[in-house]
Amino acid sequence: MFKTSNGEEIFVIDGHIAMWDGSPENQLNRHGEEFISCFYDYHKNLSPKEYLWDYEKFRKYTPEDLVKDVIVDGYVDMAIFQPVFLTEFYKKPFGDIEVNAQLVKKHPERFISNGSFDPRDGERGLVYLEYLKETHNIQGIKLYTADWRGASKGYKLTDDWSQRYLEKCLELGIKNIHVHKGPTITPLNRDAFDVADIDQAASLNPDLNFIVEHCGLPRLEDFCWIATQEKNVYAGLSVVMPFIHSRPRYFAEIMSELLYWLDEDRIIFGSDYGIWEPKWLIEKFMAFEFPDDIKQETGTDLTLSIKKKILGENIARLYGIDIEKQKSLLWNNKKASIKV
Amino acid sequence: MNNQEAVFEKLNLVYDPELDKSVLEMKFIEEVDIHQDTVTVVMRLPTFWCSPNFAFIMAEDIRNRVMELPWVSKVLLNLKDHCSSEEINKGVSEGKSFEEVFSNLANGDLNEVRKTFQIKSFKSRQEHLLRELINFGVDKELLNLTIKDLNSHLAIRDKTVLLRYLTLRSELGFSNHPNDLAFLKHTGERIDPLKLSEHLLEARRTRLSMDFNANHCLGLLETRYQTQISEEEKENKYESCSTTCVQHAIAF
């Protein structure tokens, strides 16, 4: 819960958190170290000084750290795990759904655990999806289209197998598809610079929601075009959020573009914890106002009611969360309060 | 101009296609070594995973630009700390194409990628000029300005931006005759004065993406290689692609 200066209480859902293990013990090869060290560079580059972690904690933090940083200190009422497996780089999955499940079991009213799939797994991956639904009752999936698999350096949502997996998701009632479309990494030219595969996937699967994490940056204009046409496409703000500290003007420009093109009901907050802590992101976001020239040029504004939608109401709709019910459960019920 | 300066002048013509900033502005060049007719360029990028296709485009452009110098007969590229260092260094130094180097992973050639980003850069550079003119108070005559008008216009304080815009115009196949209209769509059509604000908004979005990413990449590079720069310098760098910046790059 975040309390504004005039006492209004805001319900917060963090749409993008992770519990990962990037420690040397879990690294399979040098890419494991390179990957986590690249994440750490993001962390160092965009965090305020007082929120910098040492590398050891960053590579492997504990469930207790997570609960403290996200729920106790971070204003977050509920949070959604978006696991990334990276099995070519790590012995156990980098983001392990079985580890997340333990936290969900301990605090079922606080955490939601999403799964992941890789269409290159073929038939056996479809069986795994059924397992994820049955065992973990997942409502969402995180996809990392640039994950390596042998000689393959990635896949697209337009691949035949991807479509079969998406159909399977619908059949199982897994409706929220979070797709990483962020700063450029491998694979090569076939996928490196566009979010275009979202377009076709969203058209072919109108009953699924596609949450584009990181808004397709740096291809924001491509993303905006797609999201304008496809009403089941959402903007996930992870990685966009921390620019509020280091580049506030760019942050304002991007938010104004999203509000202009997507409308205020399709923008979703995510901290990307453990890269950044929700505490400072939410404090800065609540205090943030658009510069006048940006308001004038795009005719958009970041009002309190829009902030409330972005911080919780929008994603609550996608995950069928009844905010009023959760408020009385989490805010008034002593049993649900978390102590560390 | 000595040989070292000549090489840097060429390197300043090589752009990161995705950011529309030169490899010098982005601090991607770590070192240049010259031994008689052989030039070795040491290059670094913000992350280990930066897209190999963009890395390849830059590496190839570096080789081709430096080879334009009459005294150079060989360019050796050394891209360090990258997931495709080995393939790119060997391929570019041997003059191979992207498809030859990554035959198992790539489909389609890089020219399409280049073209996509040339158009984005064109829009972004054009928007920069249009805004300078509008801020200066140019109004009705804006879309009737010719190349000649631009060359002598008081609103265009920084000639580097203009030069970059004109270079890209000719690369996209437009003529730069003094009497040609200065501002057209990338398709060659005239910009409808009634739709100018829409045109500017769209271009702004393109420029925004590129600027945002340039900031992000430069920040990551600083973190990775501790290439600290002052706040003042940062301002200059992003307010305009200024000549100061070019001079600074040549001097380091």
Coordinates of C-alpha atoms in Angstrom, one line a residue, chain A residues 85 96-98 101 116 124-138 168 172 174:
Chain A
F85 CA 14.9 -20.4 -17.3
D96 CA 13.0 -21.4 -11.0
I97 CA 9.3 -21.9 -10.8
E98 CA 9.7 -24.5 -8.1
A101 CA 6.2 -21.9 -5.6
S116 CA 7.3 -20.2 -19.0
R124 CA 7.1 -32.6 -24.5
G125 CA 6.8 -28.9 -23.8
L126 CA 3.0 -29.1 -24.2
V127 CA 2.9 -31.8 -21.6
Y128 CA 5.0 -29.6 -19.3
L129 CA 2.5 -26.8 -19.8
E130 CA -0.2 -29.1 -18.5
Y131 CA 2.0 -29.9 -15.6
L132 CA 2.4 -26.2 -14.8
K133 CA -1.3 -25.6 -14.9
E134 CA -2.2 -28.7 -12.8
T135 CA 0.6 -28.3 -10.2
H136 CA 1.0 -24.5 -10.0
N137 CA -2.3 -23.3 -11.4
I138 CA -0.5 -20.7 -13.4
K168 CA -2.7 -24.7 -25.7
L172 CA -5.8 -24.5 -20.3
I174 CA -3.6 -19.4 -19.2

